[in-house]
Coordinates of C-alpha atoms in Angstrom, one line a residue:
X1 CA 83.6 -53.6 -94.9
X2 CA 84.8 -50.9 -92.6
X3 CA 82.6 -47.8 -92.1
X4 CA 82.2 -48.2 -91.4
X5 CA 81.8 -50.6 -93.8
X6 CA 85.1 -52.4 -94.0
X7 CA 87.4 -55.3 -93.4
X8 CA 90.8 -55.9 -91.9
X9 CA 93.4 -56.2 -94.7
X10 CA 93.4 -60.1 -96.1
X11 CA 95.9 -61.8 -98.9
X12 CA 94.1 -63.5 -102.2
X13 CA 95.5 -63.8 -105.2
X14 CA 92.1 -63.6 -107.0
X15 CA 90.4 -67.2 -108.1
X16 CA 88.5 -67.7 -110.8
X17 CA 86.1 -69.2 -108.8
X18 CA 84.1 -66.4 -107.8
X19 CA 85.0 -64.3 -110.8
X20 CA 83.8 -67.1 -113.3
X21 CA 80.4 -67.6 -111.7
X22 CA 79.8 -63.6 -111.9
X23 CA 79.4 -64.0 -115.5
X24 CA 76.5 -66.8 -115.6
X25 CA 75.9 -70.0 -115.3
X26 CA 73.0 -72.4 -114.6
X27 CA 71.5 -72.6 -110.9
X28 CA 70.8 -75.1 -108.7
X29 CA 67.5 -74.9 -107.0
X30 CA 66.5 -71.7 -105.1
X31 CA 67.2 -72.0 -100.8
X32 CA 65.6 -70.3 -98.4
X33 CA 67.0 -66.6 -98.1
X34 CA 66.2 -62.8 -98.9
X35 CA 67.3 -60.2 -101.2
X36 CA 67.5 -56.5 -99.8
X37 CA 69.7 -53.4 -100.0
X38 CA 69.5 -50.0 -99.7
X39 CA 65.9 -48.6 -100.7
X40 CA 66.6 -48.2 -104.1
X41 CA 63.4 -47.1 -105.5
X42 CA 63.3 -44.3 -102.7
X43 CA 66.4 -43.0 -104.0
X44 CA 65.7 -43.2 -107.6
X45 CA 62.2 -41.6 -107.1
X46 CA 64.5 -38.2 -105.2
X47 CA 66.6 -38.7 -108.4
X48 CA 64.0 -38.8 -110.4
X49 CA 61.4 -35.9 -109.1
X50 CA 58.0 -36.2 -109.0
X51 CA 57.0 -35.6 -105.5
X52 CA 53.7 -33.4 -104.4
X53 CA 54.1 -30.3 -103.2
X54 CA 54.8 -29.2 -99.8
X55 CA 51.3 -28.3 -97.9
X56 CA 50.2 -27.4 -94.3
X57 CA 52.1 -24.3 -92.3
X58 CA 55.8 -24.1 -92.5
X59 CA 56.7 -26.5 -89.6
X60 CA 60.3 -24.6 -87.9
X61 CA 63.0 -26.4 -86.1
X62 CA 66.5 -24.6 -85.2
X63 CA 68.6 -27.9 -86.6
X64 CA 67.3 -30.3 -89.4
X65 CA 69.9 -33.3 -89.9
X66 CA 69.2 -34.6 -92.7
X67 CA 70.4 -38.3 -93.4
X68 CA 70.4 -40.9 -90.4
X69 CA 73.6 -43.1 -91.3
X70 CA 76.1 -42.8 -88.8
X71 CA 77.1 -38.9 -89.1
X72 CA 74.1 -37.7 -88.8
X73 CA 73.3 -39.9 -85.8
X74 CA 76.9 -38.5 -84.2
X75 CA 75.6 -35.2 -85.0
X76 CA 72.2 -36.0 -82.7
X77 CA 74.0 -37.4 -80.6
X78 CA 76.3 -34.4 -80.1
X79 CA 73.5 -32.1 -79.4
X80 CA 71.6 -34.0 -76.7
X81 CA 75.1 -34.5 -75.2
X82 CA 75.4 -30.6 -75.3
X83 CA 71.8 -30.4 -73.6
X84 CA 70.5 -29.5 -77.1
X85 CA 66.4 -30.7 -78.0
X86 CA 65.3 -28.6 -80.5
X87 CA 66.2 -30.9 -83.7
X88 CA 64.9 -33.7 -85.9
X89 CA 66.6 -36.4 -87.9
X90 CA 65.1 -37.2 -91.0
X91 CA 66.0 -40.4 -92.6
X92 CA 65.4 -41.8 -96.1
X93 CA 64.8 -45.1 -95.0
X94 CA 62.3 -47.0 -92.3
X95 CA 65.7 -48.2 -90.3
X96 CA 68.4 -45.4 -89.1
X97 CA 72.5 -46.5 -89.5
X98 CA 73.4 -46.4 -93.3
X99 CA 75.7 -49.2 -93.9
X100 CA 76.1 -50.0 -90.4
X101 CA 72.6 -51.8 -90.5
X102 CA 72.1 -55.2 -89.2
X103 CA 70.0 -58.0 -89.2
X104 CA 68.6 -60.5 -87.0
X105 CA 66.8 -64.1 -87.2
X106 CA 66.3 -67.2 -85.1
X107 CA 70.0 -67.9 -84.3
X108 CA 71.8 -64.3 -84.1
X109 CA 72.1 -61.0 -84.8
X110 CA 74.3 -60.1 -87.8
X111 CA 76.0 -57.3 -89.6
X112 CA 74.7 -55.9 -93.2
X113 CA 77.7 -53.9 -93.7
X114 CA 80.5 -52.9 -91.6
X115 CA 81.1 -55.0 -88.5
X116 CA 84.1 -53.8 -86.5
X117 CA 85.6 -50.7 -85.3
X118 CA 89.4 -50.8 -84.3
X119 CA 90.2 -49.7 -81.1
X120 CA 90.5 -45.4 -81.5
X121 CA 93.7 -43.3 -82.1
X122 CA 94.8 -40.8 -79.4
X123 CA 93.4 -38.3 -81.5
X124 CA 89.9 -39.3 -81.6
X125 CA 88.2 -37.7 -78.7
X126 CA 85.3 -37.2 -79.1
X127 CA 84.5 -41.3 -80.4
X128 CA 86.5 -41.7 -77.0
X129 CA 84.0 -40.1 -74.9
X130 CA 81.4 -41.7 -76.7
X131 CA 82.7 -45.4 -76.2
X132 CA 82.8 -44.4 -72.3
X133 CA 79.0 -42.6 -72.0
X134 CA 78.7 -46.2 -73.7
X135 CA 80.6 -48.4 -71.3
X136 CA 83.0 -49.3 -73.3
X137 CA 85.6 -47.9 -72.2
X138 CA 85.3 -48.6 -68.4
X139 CA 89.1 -46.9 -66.9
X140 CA 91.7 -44.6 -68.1
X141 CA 94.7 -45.0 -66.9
X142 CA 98.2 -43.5 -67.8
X143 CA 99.1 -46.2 -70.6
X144 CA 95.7 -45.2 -72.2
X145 CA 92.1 -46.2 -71.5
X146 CA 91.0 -49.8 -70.3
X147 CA 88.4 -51.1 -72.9
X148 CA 85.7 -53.6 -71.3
X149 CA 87.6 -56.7 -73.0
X150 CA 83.3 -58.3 -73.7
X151 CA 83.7 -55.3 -76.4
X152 CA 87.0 -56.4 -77.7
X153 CA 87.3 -59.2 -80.2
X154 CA 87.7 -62.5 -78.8
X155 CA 90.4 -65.0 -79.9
X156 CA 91.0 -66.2 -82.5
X157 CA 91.1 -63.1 -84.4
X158 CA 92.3 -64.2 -87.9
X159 CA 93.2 -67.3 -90.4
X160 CA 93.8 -67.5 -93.6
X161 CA 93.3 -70.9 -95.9
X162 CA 97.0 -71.1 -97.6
X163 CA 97.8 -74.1 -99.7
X164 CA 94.2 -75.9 -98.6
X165 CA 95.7 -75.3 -94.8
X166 CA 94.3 -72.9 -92.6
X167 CA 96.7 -70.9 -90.8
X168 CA 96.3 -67.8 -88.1
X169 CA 97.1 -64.6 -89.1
X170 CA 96.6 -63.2 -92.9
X171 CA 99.5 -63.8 -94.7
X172 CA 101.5 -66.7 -95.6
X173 CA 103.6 -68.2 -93.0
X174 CA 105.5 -70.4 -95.1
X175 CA 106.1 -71.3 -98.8
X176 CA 107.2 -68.1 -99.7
X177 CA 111.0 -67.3 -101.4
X178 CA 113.1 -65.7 -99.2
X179 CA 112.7 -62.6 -101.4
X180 CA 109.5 -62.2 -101.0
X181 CA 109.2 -62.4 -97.9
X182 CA 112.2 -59.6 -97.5
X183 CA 109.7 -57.3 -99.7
X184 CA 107.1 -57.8 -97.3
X185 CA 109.6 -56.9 -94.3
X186 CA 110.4 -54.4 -96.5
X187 CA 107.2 -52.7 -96.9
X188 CA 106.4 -53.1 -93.3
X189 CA 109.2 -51.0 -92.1
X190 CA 108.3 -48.3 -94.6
X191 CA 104.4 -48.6 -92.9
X192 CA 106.2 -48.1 -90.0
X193 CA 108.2 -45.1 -90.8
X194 CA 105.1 -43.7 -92.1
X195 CA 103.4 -44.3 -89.0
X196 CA 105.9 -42.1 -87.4
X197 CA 106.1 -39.4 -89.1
X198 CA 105.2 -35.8 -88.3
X199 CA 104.4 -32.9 -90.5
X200 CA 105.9 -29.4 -90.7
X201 CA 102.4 -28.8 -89.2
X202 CA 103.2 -30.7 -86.1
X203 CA 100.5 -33.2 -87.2
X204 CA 101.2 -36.6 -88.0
X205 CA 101.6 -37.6 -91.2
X206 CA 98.5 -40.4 -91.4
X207 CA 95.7 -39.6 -88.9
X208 CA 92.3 -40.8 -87.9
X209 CA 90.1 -39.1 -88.1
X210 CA 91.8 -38.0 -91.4
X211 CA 91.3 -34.2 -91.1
X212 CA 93.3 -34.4 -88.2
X213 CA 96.5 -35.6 -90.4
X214 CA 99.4 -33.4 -91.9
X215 CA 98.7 -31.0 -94.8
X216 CA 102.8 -31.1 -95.2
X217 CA 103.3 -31.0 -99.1
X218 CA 106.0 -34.0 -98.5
X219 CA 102.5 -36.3 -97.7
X220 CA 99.6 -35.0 -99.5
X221 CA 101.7 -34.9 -103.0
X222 CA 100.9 -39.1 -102.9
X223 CA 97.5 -38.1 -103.6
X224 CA 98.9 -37.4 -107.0
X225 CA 99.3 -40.8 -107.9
X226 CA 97.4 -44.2 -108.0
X227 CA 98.8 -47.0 -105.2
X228 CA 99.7 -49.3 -108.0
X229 CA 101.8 -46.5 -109.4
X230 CA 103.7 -45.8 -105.8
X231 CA 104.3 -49.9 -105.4
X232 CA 105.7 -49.9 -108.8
X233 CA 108.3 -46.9 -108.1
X234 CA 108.8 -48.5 -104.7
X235 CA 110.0 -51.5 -105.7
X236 CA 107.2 -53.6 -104.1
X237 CA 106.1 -56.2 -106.8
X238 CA 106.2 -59.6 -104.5
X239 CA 103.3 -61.6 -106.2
X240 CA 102.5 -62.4 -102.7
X241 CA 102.7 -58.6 -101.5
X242 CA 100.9 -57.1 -104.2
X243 CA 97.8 -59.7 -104.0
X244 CA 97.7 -58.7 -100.0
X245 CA 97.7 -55.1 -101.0
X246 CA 94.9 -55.7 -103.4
X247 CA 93.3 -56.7 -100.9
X248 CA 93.6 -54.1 -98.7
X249 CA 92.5 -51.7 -101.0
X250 CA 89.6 -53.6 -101.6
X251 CA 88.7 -54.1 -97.8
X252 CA 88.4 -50.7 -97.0
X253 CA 88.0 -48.9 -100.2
X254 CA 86.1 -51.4 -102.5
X255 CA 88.5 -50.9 -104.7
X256 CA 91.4 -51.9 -106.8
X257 CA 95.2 -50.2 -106.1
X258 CA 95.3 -48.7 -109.4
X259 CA 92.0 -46.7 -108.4
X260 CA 92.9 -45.8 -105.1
X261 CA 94.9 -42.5 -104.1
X262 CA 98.8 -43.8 -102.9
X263 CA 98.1 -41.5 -100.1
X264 CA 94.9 -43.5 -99.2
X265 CA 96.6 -46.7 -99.6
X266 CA 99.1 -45.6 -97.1
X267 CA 96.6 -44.7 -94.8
X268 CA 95.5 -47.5 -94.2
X269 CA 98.8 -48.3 -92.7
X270 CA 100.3 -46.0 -91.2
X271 CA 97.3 -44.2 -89.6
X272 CA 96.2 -46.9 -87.0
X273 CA 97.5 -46.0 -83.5
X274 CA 95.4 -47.5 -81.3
X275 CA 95.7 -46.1 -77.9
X276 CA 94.9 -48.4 -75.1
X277 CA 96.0 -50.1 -71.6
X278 CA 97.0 -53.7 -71.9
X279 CA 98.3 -54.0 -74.9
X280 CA 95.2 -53.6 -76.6
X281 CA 96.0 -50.7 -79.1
X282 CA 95.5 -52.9 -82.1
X283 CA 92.6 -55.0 -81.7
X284 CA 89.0 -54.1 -82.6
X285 CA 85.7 -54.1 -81.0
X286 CA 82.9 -56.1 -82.5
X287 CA 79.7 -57.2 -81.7
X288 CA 77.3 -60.0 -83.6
X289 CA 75.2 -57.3 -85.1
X290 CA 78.6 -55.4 -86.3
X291 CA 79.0 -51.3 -86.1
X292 CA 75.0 -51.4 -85.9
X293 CA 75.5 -51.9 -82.0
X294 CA 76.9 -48.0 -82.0
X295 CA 74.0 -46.9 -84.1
X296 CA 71.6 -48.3 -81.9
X297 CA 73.0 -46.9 -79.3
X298 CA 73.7 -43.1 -80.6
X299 CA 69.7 -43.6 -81.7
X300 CA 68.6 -44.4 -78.7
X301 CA 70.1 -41.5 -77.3
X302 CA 67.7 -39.4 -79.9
X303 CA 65.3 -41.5 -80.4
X304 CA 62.4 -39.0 -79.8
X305 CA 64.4 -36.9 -82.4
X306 CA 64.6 -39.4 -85.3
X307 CA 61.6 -39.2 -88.3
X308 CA 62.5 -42.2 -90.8
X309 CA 60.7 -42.6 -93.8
X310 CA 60.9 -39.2 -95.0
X311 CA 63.2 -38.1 -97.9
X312 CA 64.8 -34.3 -97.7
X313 CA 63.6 -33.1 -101.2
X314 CA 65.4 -29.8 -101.5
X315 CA 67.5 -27.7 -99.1
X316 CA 68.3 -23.8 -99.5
X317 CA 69.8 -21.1 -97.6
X318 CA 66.8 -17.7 -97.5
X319 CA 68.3 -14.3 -97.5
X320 CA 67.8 -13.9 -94.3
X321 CA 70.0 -16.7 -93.5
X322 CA 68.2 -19.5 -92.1
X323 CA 68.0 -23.2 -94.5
X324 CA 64.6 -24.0 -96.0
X325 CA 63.6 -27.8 -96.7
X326 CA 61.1 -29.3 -98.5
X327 CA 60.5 -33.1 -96.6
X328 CA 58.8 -35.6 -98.0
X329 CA 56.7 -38.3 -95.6
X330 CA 56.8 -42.1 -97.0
X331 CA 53.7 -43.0 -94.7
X332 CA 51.6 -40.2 -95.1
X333 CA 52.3 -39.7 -98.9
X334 CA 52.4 -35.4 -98.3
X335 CA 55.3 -33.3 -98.4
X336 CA 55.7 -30.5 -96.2
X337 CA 58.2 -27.0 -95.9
X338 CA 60.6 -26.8 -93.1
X339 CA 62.8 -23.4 -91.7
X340 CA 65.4 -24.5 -89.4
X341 CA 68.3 -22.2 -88.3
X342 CA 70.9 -24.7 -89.6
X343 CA 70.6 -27.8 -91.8
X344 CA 73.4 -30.7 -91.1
X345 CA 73.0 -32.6 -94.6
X346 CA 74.2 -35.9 -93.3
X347 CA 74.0 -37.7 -96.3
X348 CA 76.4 -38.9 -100.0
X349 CA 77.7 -36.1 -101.5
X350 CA 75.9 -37.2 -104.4
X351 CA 72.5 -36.9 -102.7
X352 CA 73.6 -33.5 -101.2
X353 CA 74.3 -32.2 -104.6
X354 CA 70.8 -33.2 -105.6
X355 CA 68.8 -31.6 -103.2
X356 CA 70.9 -28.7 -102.7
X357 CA 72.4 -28.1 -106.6
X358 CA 72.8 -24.3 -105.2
X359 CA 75.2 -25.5 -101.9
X360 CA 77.3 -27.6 -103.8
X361 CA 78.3 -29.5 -106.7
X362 CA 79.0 -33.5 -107.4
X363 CA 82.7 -33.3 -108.1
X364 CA 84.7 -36.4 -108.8
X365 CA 83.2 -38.5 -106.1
X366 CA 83.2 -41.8 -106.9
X367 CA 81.2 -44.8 -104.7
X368 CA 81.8 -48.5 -104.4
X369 CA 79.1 -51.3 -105.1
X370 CA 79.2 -54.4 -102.1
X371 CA 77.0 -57.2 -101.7
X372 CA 77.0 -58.7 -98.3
X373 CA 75.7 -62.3 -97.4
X374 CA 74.3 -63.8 -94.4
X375 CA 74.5 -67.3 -94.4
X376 CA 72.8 -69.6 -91.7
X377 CA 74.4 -72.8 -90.9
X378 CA 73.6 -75.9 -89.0
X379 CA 77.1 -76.6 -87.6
X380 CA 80.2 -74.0 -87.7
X381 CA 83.2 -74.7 -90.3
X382 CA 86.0 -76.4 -89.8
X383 CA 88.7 -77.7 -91.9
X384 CA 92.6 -78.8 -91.7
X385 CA 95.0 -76.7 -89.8
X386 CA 94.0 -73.6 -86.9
X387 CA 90.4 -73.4 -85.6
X388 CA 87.7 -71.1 -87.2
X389 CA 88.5 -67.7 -86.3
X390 CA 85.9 -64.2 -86.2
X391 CA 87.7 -63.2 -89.5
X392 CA 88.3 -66.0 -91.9
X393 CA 89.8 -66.0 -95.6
X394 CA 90.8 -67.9 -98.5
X395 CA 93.8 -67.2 -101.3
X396 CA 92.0 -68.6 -103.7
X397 CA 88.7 -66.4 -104.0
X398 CA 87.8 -63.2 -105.0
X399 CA 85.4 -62.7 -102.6
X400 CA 86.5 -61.0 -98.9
X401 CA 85.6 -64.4 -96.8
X402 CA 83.7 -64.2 -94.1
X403 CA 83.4 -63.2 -90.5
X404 CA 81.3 -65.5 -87.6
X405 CA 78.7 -63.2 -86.5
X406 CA 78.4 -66.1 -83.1
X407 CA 82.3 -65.5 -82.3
X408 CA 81.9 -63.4 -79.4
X409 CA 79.2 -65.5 -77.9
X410 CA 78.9 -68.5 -76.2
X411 CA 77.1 -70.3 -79.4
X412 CA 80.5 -69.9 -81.0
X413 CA 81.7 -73.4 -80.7
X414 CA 79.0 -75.0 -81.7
X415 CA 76.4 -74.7 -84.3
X416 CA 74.3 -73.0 -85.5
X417 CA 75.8 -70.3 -86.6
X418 CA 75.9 -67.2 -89.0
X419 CA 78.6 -66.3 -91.4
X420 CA 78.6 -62.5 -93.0
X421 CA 80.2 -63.3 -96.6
X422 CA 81.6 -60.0 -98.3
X423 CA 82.1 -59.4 -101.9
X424 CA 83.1 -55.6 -103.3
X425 CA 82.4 -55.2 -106.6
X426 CA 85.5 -53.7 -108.0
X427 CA 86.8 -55.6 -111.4
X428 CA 84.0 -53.8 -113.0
X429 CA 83.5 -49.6 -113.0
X430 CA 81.6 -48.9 -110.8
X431 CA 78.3 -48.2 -113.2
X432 CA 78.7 -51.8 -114.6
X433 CA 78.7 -53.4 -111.3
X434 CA 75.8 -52.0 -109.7
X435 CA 74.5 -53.0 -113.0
X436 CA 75.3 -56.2 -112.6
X437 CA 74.6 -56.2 -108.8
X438 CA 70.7 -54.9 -109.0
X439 CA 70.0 -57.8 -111.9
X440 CA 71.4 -60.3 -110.6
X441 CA 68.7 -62.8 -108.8
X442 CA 68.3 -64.1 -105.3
X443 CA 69.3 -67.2 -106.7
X444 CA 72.4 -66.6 -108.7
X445 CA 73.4 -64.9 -105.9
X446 CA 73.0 -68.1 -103.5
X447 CA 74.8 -69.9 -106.1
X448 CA 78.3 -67.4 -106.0
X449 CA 78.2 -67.7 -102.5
X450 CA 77.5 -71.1 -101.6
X451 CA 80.1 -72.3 -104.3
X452 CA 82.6 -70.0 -102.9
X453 CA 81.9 -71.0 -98.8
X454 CA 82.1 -74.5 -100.3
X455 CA 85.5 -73.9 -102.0
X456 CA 86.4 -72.7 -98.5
X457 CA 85.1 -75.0 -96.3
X458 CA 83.3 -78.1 -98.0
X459 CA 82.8 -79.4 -94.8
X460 CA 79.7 -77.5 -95.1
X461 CA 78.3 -79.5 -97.3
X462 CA 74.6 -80.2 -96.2
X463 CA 75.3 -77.5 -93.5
X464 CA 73.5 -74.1 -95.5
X465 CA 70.2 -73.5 -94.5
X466 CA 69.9 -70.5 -96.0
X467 CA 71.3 -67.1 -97.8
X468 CA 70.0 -63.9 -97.3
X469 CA 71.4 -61.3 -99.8
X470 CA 72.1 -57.5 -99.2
X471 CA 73.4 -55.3 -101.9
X472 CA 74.5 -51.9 -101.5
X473 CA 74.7 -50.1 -104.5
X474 CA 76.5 -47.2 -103.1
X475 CA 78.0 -48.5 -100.0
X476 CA 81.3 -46.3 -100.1
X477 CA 83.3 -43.5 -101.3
X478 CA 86.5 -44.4 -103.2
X479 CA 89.0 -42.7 -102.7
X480 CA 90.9 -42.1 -106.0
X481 CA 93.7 -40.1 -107.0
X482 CA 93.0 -36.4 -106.7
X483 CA 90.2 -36.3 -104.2
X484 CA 92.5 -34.7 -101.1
X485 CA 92.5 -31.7 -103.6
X486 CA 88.8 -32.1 -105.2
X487 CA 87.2 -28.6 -104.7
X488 CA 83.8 -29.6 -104.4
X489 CA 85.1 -31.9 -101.3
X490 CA 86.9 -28.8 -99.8
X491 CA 84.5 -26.5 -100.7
X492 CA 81.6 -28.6 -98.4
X493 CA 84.2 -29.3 -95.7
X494 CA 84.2 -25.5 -94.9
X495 CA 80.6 -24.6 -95.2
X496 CA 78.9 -22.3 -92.6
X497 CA 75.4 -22.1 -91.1
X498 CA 73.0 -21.9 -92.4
X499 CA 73.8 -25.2 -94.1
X500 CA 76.3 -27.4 -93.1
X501 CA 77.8 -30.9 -94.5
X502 CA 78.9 -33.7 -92.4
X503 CA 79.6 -37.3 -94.3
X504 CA 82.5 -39.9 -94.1
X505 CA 82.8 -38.9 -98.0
X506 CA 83.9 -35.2 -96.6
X507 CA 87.5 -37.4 -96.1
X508 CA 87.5 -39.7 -98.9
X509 CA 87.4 -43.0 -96.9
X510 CA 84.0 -45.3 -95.5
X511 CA 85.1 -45.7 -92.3
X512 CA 83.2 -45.5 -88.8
X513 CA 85.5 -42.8 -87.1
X514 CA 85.5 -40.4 -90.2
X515 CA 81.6 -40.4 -90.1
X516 CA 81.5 -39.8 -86.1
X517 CA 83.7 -36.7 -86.6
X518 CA 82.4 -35.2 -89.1
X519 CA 78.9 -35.3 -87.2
X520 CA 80.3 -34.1 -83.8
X521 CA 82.0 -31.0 -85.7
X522 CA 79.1 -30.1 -87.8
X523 CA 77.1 -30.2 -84.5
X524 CA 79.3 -28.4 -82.3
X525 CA 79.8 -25.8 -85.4
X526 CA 75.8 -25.7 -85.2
X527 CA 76.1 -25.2 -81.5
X528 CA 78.6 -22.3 -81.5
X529 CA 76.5 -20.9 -84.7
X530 CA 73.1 -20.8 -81.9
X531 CA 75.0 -20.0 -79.4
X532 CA 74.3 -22.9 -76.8
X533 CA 76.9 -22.9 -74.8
X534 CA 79.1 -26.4 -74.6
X535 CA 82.4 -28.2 -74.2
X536 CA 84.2 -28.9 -77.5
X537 CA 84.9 -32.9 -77.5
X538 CA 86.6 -32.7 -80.9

């Protein structure tokens, strides 16, 4: 998962391995292993109401954030970079980083959602400067900036299993009629001209961030349409093609192409421009505990700033134009009433339009249901063909394969090891599946993805040593036809002080870079608004 959450683009043509074992089945006896997610009951208890009143004096603060994924931690992060102290970040949950969280045991650290970030278009600045205040990027030179190449993903990057042969790369290499393979030649060249293209604006036509792309009519009218429905005008109905595309849709959106905006399925090809020295524009940095190694890094930076456990209640702009909050503390049990001078709600739309029905309204958003799986191992896999790779996938499952949270360390070779197993749940609406997803046992869990690791890989027979379950109930906006245009969605994108709203759901798509802008411009808006003066890094 990208964004975030999200993972790079695979081919499968859908098996009914994994698909077949959703529905039931009997299970084999329960491993060791865990089964977490997103603190549901917290969520369904602000749903829900019943909370204490606020008590105590009215604590004041000139900037509440409110949500601690990763746009609200940009947004602290943005502030103490400005020289800015007088704010709090109040998180639903005991851990800061949304679905860039992680895990850890004995052998590694590992990812619990997304777990890569690719290496940054020209046009994201301000993640630029961030990824050198981290060390990350260590040079810049004329050909673009010199990434520390321990940050980068080591070889090899991909493989896909094709015909019970693994092969690098992820799409099929051989086997395929000559006409399919012209489609997918095809469709690449039309990526490509995509890529290129420039607005009437002078933007380009694909951006990322997104906000930074064209708003020329001859783009945004995709939006109109599903992806499905574009591929089918197009000409692009390749068996092979269209399962890869299904895919991709899937990867970053949690979705199916017939649910996904045309413009968003484009996007996710023609708006990667990775600007680097080396060569290096199109690979990704990664790290064994996945996108959490930026969290940690922006809450470190804040760390003195950050109050988890506490659930933001309601949120209100006063007459005299400062935001009023009622905060409720998890530990203590008490709520209490907050002033600040501006509120950053850094949270789902769908929570925002909770706790501040006056501000805003739900709209059409629409989120995705994952589960992710850690799975410790005794040895790495193996099988016929290329070596095991960081991203590794199979035509013949439903499920998004796996990714070797060991590849960039020196444990990679050898085992132990940890593999990060993704599955979004997207045949289903979205309702049915988290249905399915939040009843579901630990051990019917285990079973779906040991059978399906197994399918993969049966050398690991013998190898699992345990399965630790994550579901994510909400993990990530989908972007579906319309929502360039939704008026809820435009209408929070411009907000003013006092309250403000800063969310990778303000652009449609879960990704890591959409989040981090959205922060740094509601915080720099904040910082103009309080008039602290700073550099814009936007």
């Amino acid at each position: 998962m990208k964004v975030d959450a999200s993972r790079r683009a695979v081919l499968a043509g859908g098996s009914a391995a994994v698909g077949a074992s959703l529905l039931g089945g009997c299970s084999r006896p329960a491993m060791a292993g865990t089964l977490g997610g997103a603190d549901w009951q917290r969520g369904h208890r602000l749903r829900d109401g019943a909370f204490p009143a606020p008590e105590g004096p009215v604590e004041h603060i000139d900037v509440v954030i409110a949500g601690g994924g990763v746009a609200g931690l940009a947004a602290g992060w943005r502030l103490a970079e400005a020289g800015f102290g007088d704010f709090a970040v109040f998180e639903l949950e005991d851990h800061t980083g949304g679905n860039a969280r992680s895990g850890r045991n004995a052998v590694s650290a590992y990812p619990l959602g997304a777990h890569y970030l690719p290496v940054p278009n020209r046009e994201a600045k301000a993640l630029r400067h961030m990824l050198r205040g981290f060390g990350m990027i260590v040079d810049d030179t004329a050909d673009g900036p010199v990434y520390d190449p321990y940050q980068l993903c080591a070889d090899l990057e991909e493989r896909l299993l094709w015909r019970g042969e693994w092969q690098e790369g992820l799409f099929p290499q051989t086997g395929l009629p000559p006409a399919q393979q012209a489609q997918r030649r095809a469709f690449e060249r039309r990526m490509a001209d995509y890529r290129g293209a420039v607005g009437a604006d002078g933007r380009p036509a694909f951006a990322v961030p997104s906000p930074l792309s064209s708003t020329d009519p001859r783009f945004t009218a995709l939006d109109r349409h599903n992806f499905a429905e574009w591929l089918d005008a197009e000409g692009f109905t390749a068996p092979a093609l269209r399962a890869y595309l299904r895919y991709c849709c899937r990867d970053d959106y949690g979705a199916e192409p017939e649910h996904v905006s045309a413009w968003a399925g484009i996007h996710y090809f023609a708006a990667r421009r990775g600007w680097a020295a080396n060569g290096d524009g199109d690979r990704e940095l990664t790290w064994p505990e996945g996108n959490d190694r930026l969290a940690g890094l922006m809450a470190a930076r804040i760390r003195g700033n950050l109050r988890p456990a506490r659930s933001v209640l309601r949120v209100a702009a006063t007459t005299d134009g400062l935001a009023e909050l009622d905060v409720f503390d998890h530990a203590t049990g008490r709520s209490r009433h907050l002033r600040a001078k501006v509120a950053i709600l850094a949270m789902p739309h769908f929570v925002a339009a909770r706790v501040a029905p006056t501000l805003c309204a739900s709209g059409g958003f629409s989120y995705a249901p994952w589960v992710v799986a850690n799975v410790t191992l005794s040895r790495p896999p193996a099988g016929k063909g290329v070596s095991l790779a960081w991203d590794n996938v199979s035509t013949a499952s439903d499920a998004l394969g796996y990714v070797v949270a060991t590849h960039q360390t020196a444990s990679a070779a050898a085992g132990p090891t940890v593999l990060t197993w993704y599955m979004p749940l997207s045949r289903e609406t979205p309702e049915e599946a988290r249905k399915i997803m939040m009843t579901r046992s630990l051990e019917r869990w285990q079973d779906i993805v040991r059978d399906d690791l197994l399918a993969m890989n049966p050398d690991l027979d013998g190898a699992i040593e345990s399965i630790d379950v994550w579901r994510w109930g909400h993990a990530m906006i989908r972007p579906t036809p319309g929502f360039l245009s939704d008026p809820e969605r435009l209408a929070a994108r411009a907000a003013r002080p006092p309250v403000l709203f800063a969310h990778s759901d303000l652009s449609g798509l879960s990704l890591f870079e959409e989040a981090h802008h959205h922060g740094v411009t509601a915080a720099e808006t904040a910082l103009a608004h309080l008039g602290h003066a700073f550099q814009s890094i936007a």
